[in-house]
mmCIF file of C-alpha atoms in Angstrom:
data_model
loop_
_atom_site.group_PDB
_atom_site.id
_atom_site.type_symbol
_atom_site.label_atom_id
_atom_site.label_comp_id
_atom_site.label_asym_id
_atom_site.label_seq_id
_atom_site.Cartn_x
_atom_site.Cartn_y
_atom_site.Cartn_z
ATOM 1 C CA ARG A 1 -0.020 0.088 0.180
ATOM 2 C CA LYS A 2 1.213 3.478 -0.635
ATOM 3 C CA GLU A 3 2.138 5.367 2.261
ATOM 4 C CA VAL A 4 1.326 8.963 3.935
ATOM 5 C CA GLU A 5 3.305 9.995 6.747
ATOM 6 C CA GLN A 6 2.855 12.641 9.348
ATOM 7 C CA ASP A 7 3.869 13.611 12.788
ATOM 8 C CA PRO A 8 1.357 12.226 15.299
ATOM 9 C CA GLY A 9 2.263 15.279 17.591
ATOM 10 C CA PRO A 10 0.613 16.501 19.933
ATOM 11 C CA PHE A 11 1.738 20.028 18.758
ATOM 12 C CA ASN A 12 1.246 22.285 21.899
ATOM 13 C CA VAL A 13 0.704 25.792 21.059
ATOM 14 C CA PRO A 14 -0.659 29.148 22.755
ATOM 15 C CA GLU A 15 -3.390 30.991 21.172
ATOM 16 C CA GLY A 16 -2.287 33.508 18.764
ATOM 17 C CA ALA A 17 0.752 30.792 17.600
ATOM 18 C CA THR A 18 1.535 29.852 13.968
ATOM 19 C CA VAL A 19 1.989 26.243 13.433
ATOM 20 C CA ALA A 20 2.963 24.210 10.264
ATOM 21 C CA PHE A 21 2.339 20.554 9.718
ATOM 22 C CA ASN A 22 3.858 18.341 7.208
ATOM 23 C CA CYS A 23 2.917 15.095 5.258
ATOM 24 C CA THR A 24 5.036 13.275 3.105
ATOM 25 C CA TYR A 25 3.862 10.638 0.770
ATOM 26 C CA SER A 26 5.587 7.871 -1.408
ATOM 27 C CA ASN A 27 3.282 7.577 -4.754
ATOM 28 C CA SER A 28 4.905 9.760 -7.386
ATOM 29 C CA ALA A 29 1.560 9.331 -8.863
ATOM 30 C CA SER A 30 -0.714 10.692 -6.393
ATOM 31 C CA GLN A 31 -3.443 13.056 -8.417
ATOM 32 C CA SER A 32 -5.114 14.774 -5.574
ATOM 33 C CA PHE A 33 -4.288 16.458 -1.996
ATOM 34 C CA PHE A 34 -6.406 17.347 0.725
ATOM 35 C CA TRP A 35 -6.311 18.395 4.557
ATOM 36 C CA TYR A 36 -9.386 17.023 6.749
ATOM 37 C CA ARG A 37 -9.632 17.781 10.201
ATOM 38 C CA GLN A 38 -11.324 15.474 12.988
ATOM 39 C CA ASP A 39 -12.594 16.634 16.371
ATOM 40 C CA CYS A 40 -12.393 14.333 19.215
ATOM 41 C CA ARG A 41 -15.214 11.439 18.724
ATOM 42 C CA LYS A 42 -16.513 12.836 15.189
ATOM 43 C CA GLU A 43 -15.805 12.260 11.685
ATOM 44 C CA PRO A 44 -13.141 13.942 9.588
ATOM 45 C CA LYS A 45 -14.783 16.615 7.589
ATOM 46 C CA LEU A 46 -12.704 18.319 4.967
ATOM 47 C CA LEU A 47 -10.489 21.371 5.809
ATOM 48 C CA MET A 48 -9.380 22.417 2.285
ATOM 49 C CA SER A 49 -8.003 20.877 -0.991
ATOM 50 C CA VAL A 50 -4.457 21.621 -1.901
ATOM 51 C CA TYR A 51 -3.659 22.935 -5.103
ATOM 52 C CA SER A 52 -0.302 22.743 -6.851
ATOM 53 C CA SER A 53 0.253 26.497 -6.826
ATOM 54 C CA GLY A 54 -0.515 26.531 -2.868
ATOM 55 C CA ASN A 55 -3.814 28.180 -1.645
ATOM 56 C CA GLU A 56 -5.221 29.722 1.060
ATOM 57 C CA ASP A 57 -8.477 29.871 3.112
ATOM 58 C CA GLY A 58 -8.388 32.738 5.811
ATOM 59 C CA ARG A 59 -5.770 31.676 8.499
ATOM 60 C CA PHE A 60 -4.970 28.522 6.588
ATOM 61 C CA THR A 61 -2.434 27.961 3.676
ATOM 62 C CA ALA A 62 -1.633 24.605 2.125
ATOM 63 C CA GLN A 63 0.993 23.989 -0.210
ATOM 64 C CA LEU A 64 2.311 21.185 -2.429
ATOM 65 C CA ASN A 65 5.791 20.267 -3.418
ATOM 66 C CA ARG A 66 5.741 17.382 -5.682
ATOM 67 C CA ALA A 67 9.239 17.121 -6.331
ATOM 68 C CA SER A 68 9.891 16.483 -2.753
ATOM 69 C CA GLN A 69 6.562 14.419 -2.458
ATOM 70 C CA TYR A 70 5.140 16.514 0.594
ATOM 71 C CA ILE A 71 2.530 18.752 1.679
ATOM 72 C CA SER A 72 2.017 21.307 4.290
ATOM 73 C CA LEU A 73 -0.710 23.130 6.144
ATOM 74 C CA LEU A 74 0.041 26.308 8.174
ATOM 75 C CA ILE A 75 -2.499 27.778 10.387
ATOM 76 C CA ARG A 76 -2.023 31.142 11.815
ATOM 77 C CA ASP A 77 -3.183 33.203 14.778
ATOM 78 C CA SER A 78 -4.247 29.774 16.092
ATOM 79 C CA LYS A 79 -7.396 29.784 17.871
ATOM 80 C CA LEU A 80 -9.194 27.511 20.965
ATOM 81 C CA SER A 81 -11.145 25.966 18.670
ATOM 82 C CA ASP A 82 -8.333 24.892 15.775
ATOM 83 C CA SER A 83 -7.639 22.179 18.414
ATOM 84 C CA ALA A 84 -8.079 18.976 16.632
ATOM 85 C CA THR A 85 -6.465 16.166 14.558
ATOM 86 C CA TYR A 86 -5.435 17.187 11.049
ATOM 87 C CA LEU A 87 -5.326 14.277 8.529
ATOM 88 C CA CYS A 88 -3.542 14.472 5.252
ATOM 89 C CA VAL A 89 -4.997 12.489 2.341
ATOM 90 C CA VAL A 90 -3.557 11.627 -1.091
ATOM 91 C CA LYS A 91 -5.563 10.521 -3.822
ATOM 92 C CA TRP A 92 -4.001 8.416 -6.220
ATOM 93 C CA ALA A 93 -4.700 6.203 -9.337
ATOM 94 C CA VAL A 94 -4.814 2.293 -9.184
ATOM 95 C CA MET A 95 -2.646 0.827 -11.900
ATOM 96 C CA ASN A 96 -4.480 -0.424 -14.717
ATOM 97 C CA SER A 97 -8.004 -0.069 -13.072
ATOM 98 C CA GLY A 98 -8.828 3.212 -14.071
ATOM 99 C CA TYR A 99 -9.519 3.959 -10.597
ATOM 100 C CA SER A 100 -8.311 5.996 -8.117
ATOM 101 C CA THR A 101 -8.184 5.631 -4.151
ATOM 102 C CA LEU A 102 -7.698 7.678 -1.055
ATOM 103 C CA THR A 103 -4.843 7.059 1.765
ATOM 104 C CA PHE A 104 -5.160 8.993 4.938
ATOM 105 C CA GLY A 105 -2.509 9.588 7.237
ATOM 106 C CA LYS A 106 -2.825 8.917 10.902
ATOM 107 C CA GLY A 107 -3.189 12.401 11.785
ATOM 108 C CA THR A 108 -1.340 15.410 13.622
ATOM 109 C CA MET A 109 -3.072 16.316 16.829
ATOM 110 C CA LEU A 110 -3.031 20.001 17.559
ATOM 111 C CA LEU A 111 -3.850 21.600 21.016
ATOM 112 C CA VAL A 112 -4.056 25.361 21.339
ATOM 113 C CA SER A 113 -4.289 26.776 25.033
ATOM 114 C CA PRO A 114 -5.138 29.718 26.128
ATOM 115 C CA ASP B 1 -28.820 17.532 1.866
ATOM 116 C CA ALA B 2 -28.944 14.946 4.863
ATOM 117 C CA GLY B 3 -25.247 13.567 4.342
ATOM 118 C CA VAL B 4 -24.066 10.366 4.688
ATOM 119 C CA ILE B 5 -26.092 8.254 7.293
ATOM 120 C CA GLN B 6 -25.043 5.589 9.242
ATOM 121 C CA SER B 7 -26.612 3.397 11.667
ATOM 122 C CA PRO B 8 -26.464 2.348 14.809
ATOM 123 C CA ARG B 9 -24.224 4.992 16.059
ATOM 124 C CA HIS B 10 -23.184 2.491 18.789
ATOM 125 C CA GLU B 11 -23.093 -1.360 18.832
ATOM 126 C CA VAL B 12 -22.050 -3.288 21.794
ATOM 127 C CA THR B 13 -21.888 -7.051 21.169
ATOM 128 C CA GLU B 14 -20.310 -9.759 22.648
ATOM 129 C CA MET B 15 -17.638 -12.008 20.480
ATOM 130 C CA GLY B 16 -19.222 -14.603 18.195
ATOM 131 C CA GLN B 17 -22.284 -12.590 17.236
ATOM 132 C CA GLU B 18 -23.029 -11.072 13.725
ATOM 133 C CA VAL B 19 -22.725 -7.190 13.543
ATOM 134 C CA THR B 20 -24.492 -5.468 10.563
ATOM 135 C CA LEU B 21 -23.513 -1.910 9.899
ATOM 136 C CA ARG B 22 -26.031 0.476 7.622
ATOM 137 C CA CYS B 23 -24.904 3.354 5.557
ATOM 138 C CA LYS B 24 -26.971 5.496 3.098
ATOM 139 C CA PRO B 25 -24.747 7.615 0.960
ATOM 140 C CA ILE B 26 -25.455 11.079 -0.091
ATOM 141 C CA SER B 27 -27.602 10.812 -3.221
ATOM 142 C CA GLY B 28 -25.925 11.191 -6.539
ATOM 143 C CA HIS B 29 -22.953 10.497 -5.146
ATOM 144 C CA ASP B 30 -21.097 7.316 -7.199
ATOM 145 C CA TYR B 31 -18.348 6.171 -4.826
ATOM 146 C CA LEU B 32 -19.154 4.547 -1.369
ATOM 147 C CA PHE B 33 -16.102 3.593 1.001
ATOM 148 C CA TRP B 34 -15.929 1.779 4.100
ATOM 149 C CA TYR B 35 -13.425 2.966 6.609
ATOM 150 C CA ARG B 36 -12.186 1.524 10.322
ATOM 151 C CA GLN B 37 -10.617 3.840 12.255
ATOM 152 C CA THR B 38 -8.469 2.971 15.558
ATOM 153 C CA MET B 39 -5.495 4.668 17.651
ATOM 154 C CA MET B 40 -3.378 2.326 16.994
ATOM 155 C CA ARG B 41 -3.623 2.079 13.078
ATOM 156 C CA GLY B 42 -5.898 5.412 12.027
ATOM 157 C CA LEU B 43 -8.346 5.228 9.491
ATOM 158 C CA GLU B 44 -7.750 2.015 7.264
ATOM 159 C CA LEU B 45 -9.702 1.959 3.582
ATOM 160 C CA LEU B 46 -11.923 -1.623 4.062
ATOM 161 C CA ILE B 47 -13.540 -1.671 0.773
ATOM 162 C CA TYR B 48 -14.898 0.846 -1.769
ATOM 163 C CA PHE B 49 -17.753 0.669 -4.321
ATOM 164 C CA ASN B 50 -17.940 2.757 -7.571
ATOM 165 C CA ASN B 51 -21.808 2.310 -9.104
ATOM 166 C CA ASN B 52 -22.602 -0.390 -6.403
ATOM 167 C CA VAL B 53 -19.623 -2.544 -7.631
ATOM 168 C CA PRO B 54 -17.230 -3.531 -5.343
ATOM 169 C CA ILE B 55 -13.826 -1.862 -6.793
ATOM 170 C CA ASP B 56 -10.926 -2.569 -3.844
ATOM 171 C CA ASP B 57 -11.862 -5.059 -1.123
ATOM 172 C CA SER B 58 -8.164 -5.775 -0.352
ATOM 173 C CA GLY B 59 -8.326 -4.305 2.790
ATOM 174 C CA MET B 60 -10.970 -6.357 4.112
ATOM 175 C CA PRO B 61 -9.161 -7.863 7.248
ATOM 176 C CA GLU B 62 -10.393 -11.664 6.499
ATOM 177 C CA ASP B 63 -13.474 -13.635 5.323
ATOM 178 C CA ARG B 64 -15.567 -12.319 8.495
ATOM 179 C CA PHE B 65 -15.949 -9.373 6.886
ATOM 180 C CA SER B 66 -18.325 -8.898 4.312
ATOM 181 C CA ALA B 67 -19.883 -5.547 2.507
ATOM 182 C CA LYS B 68 -22.794 -5.294 -0.124
ATOM 183 C CA MET B 69 -24.311 -2.360 -1.870
ATOM 184 C CA PRO B 70 -27.573 -3.779 -3.191
ATOM 185 C CA ASN B 71 -28.482 -0.067 -4.607
ATOM 186 C CA ALA B 72 -27.339 3.403 -5.104
ATOM 187 C CA SER B 73 -28.896 4.441 -1.674
ATOM 188 C CA PHE B 74 -27.481 1.593 0.829
ATOM 189 C CA SER B 75 -24.557 -0.383 1.779
ATOM 190 C CA THR B 76 -23.938 -2.935 4.600
ATOM 191 C CA LEU B 77 -20.909 -3.873 6.347
ATOM 192 C CA LYS B 78 -21.225 -6.872 8.172
ATOM 193 C CA ILE B 79 -19.081 -9.206 10.452
ATOM 194 C CA GLN B 80 -19.635 -12.727 11.179
ATOM 195 C CA PRO B 81 -18.529 -13.842 13.797
ATOM 196 C CA SER B 82 -17.309 -10.568 15.535
ATOM 197 C CA GLU B 83 -14.285 -10.552 17.629
ATOM 198 C CA PRO B 84 -12.747 -8.121 20.407
ATOM 199 C CA ARG B 85 -10.106 -6.866 17.869
ATOM 200 C CA ASP B 86 -12.879 -5.943 15.855
ATOM 201 C CA SER B 87 -13.237 -2.767 18.067
ATOM 202 C CA ALA B 88 -13.138 0.414 16.217
ATOM 203 C CA VAL B 89 -15.337 3.195 14.841
ATOM 204 C CA TYR B 90 -16.408 2.121 11.351
ATOM 205 C CA PHE B 91 -17.104 5.281 8.915
ATOM 206 C CA CYS B 92 -19.023 5.097 6.052
ATOM 207 C CA ALA B 93 -17.896 8.005 3.274
ATOM 208 C CA SER B 94 -19.351 8.846 -0.246
ATOM 209 C CA THR B 95 -18.038 11.063 -3.099
ATOM 210 C CA LEU B 96 -18.676 12.407 -6.502
ATOM 211 C CA GLY B 97 -15.465 11.033 -7.639
ATOM 212 C CA GLY B 98 -13.044 13.014 -9.899
ATOM 213 C CA ASN B 99 -11.522 15.547 -7.468
ATOM 214 C CA SER B 100 -14.487 15.800 -5.098
ATOM 215 C CA PRO B 101 -13.737 15.630 -1.465
ATOM 216 C CA LEU B 102 -15.148 12.435 0.784
ATOM 217 C CA HIS B 103 -17.985 13.257 2.879
ATOM 218 C CA PHE B 104 -18.189 11.202 6.087
ATOM 219 C CA GLY B 105 -21.131 9.785 8.065
ATOM 220 C CA ASN B 106 -21.226 10.339 11.940
ATOM 221 C CA GLY B 107 -19.440 6.589 12.286
ATOM 222 C CA THR B 108 -20.660 3.336 14.246
ATOM 223 C CA ARG B 109 -18.785 2.805 17.224
ATOM 224 C CA LEU B 110 -18.339 -0.914 17.647
ATOM 225 C CA THR B 111 -17.409 -2.493 20.849
ATOM 226 C CA VAL B 112 -17.165 -6.408 20.729
ATOM 227 C CA THR B 113 -16.349 -7.788 24.515
#
């Protein structure tokens, strides 16, 4: 199976801090990339897609480096409500099938404290 | 849109019993996925369907696990017989395909004693 690796954390940061997560993937044929957020005892929810040119959504910035096979998520001005686990997701084509599948990293836990 | 609907939310059963988990995907979504999540192993893909046809079941742990999708609006994941190591949260998710993201259900928390 193709691997997606993340630092499990936890990352403990104070409110207002900037924090960055990295994720590496092993399949060079990966097609699409996403960051999901999962709150304790809840389902994962899409935070943002990751585009080749990088993209920003408010305090969140996602970057993709295909050459080095990693993606990153930057959170600026951390809020208490940002405390969650952040999952890196890679979509890749299954050879000779015409189909794609998704692989999730195990997630990085973020704890934002007052 | 009601989102992906899973039932039951919680299931507690004894070892050896049959367990059936249910999922209704978002209407119009062509892909349906079953995942299992534990602290140790994270989110693991068990099986996924495209247009009700199983595409990849290589993640199904063993013959005790089976999944069906008799129509576009319903899928089941069955464990028979269940074992304590099957205890986990089981998520169903659906997507339109392409670069569309996955939408997850609330999950079923399974405890096998």
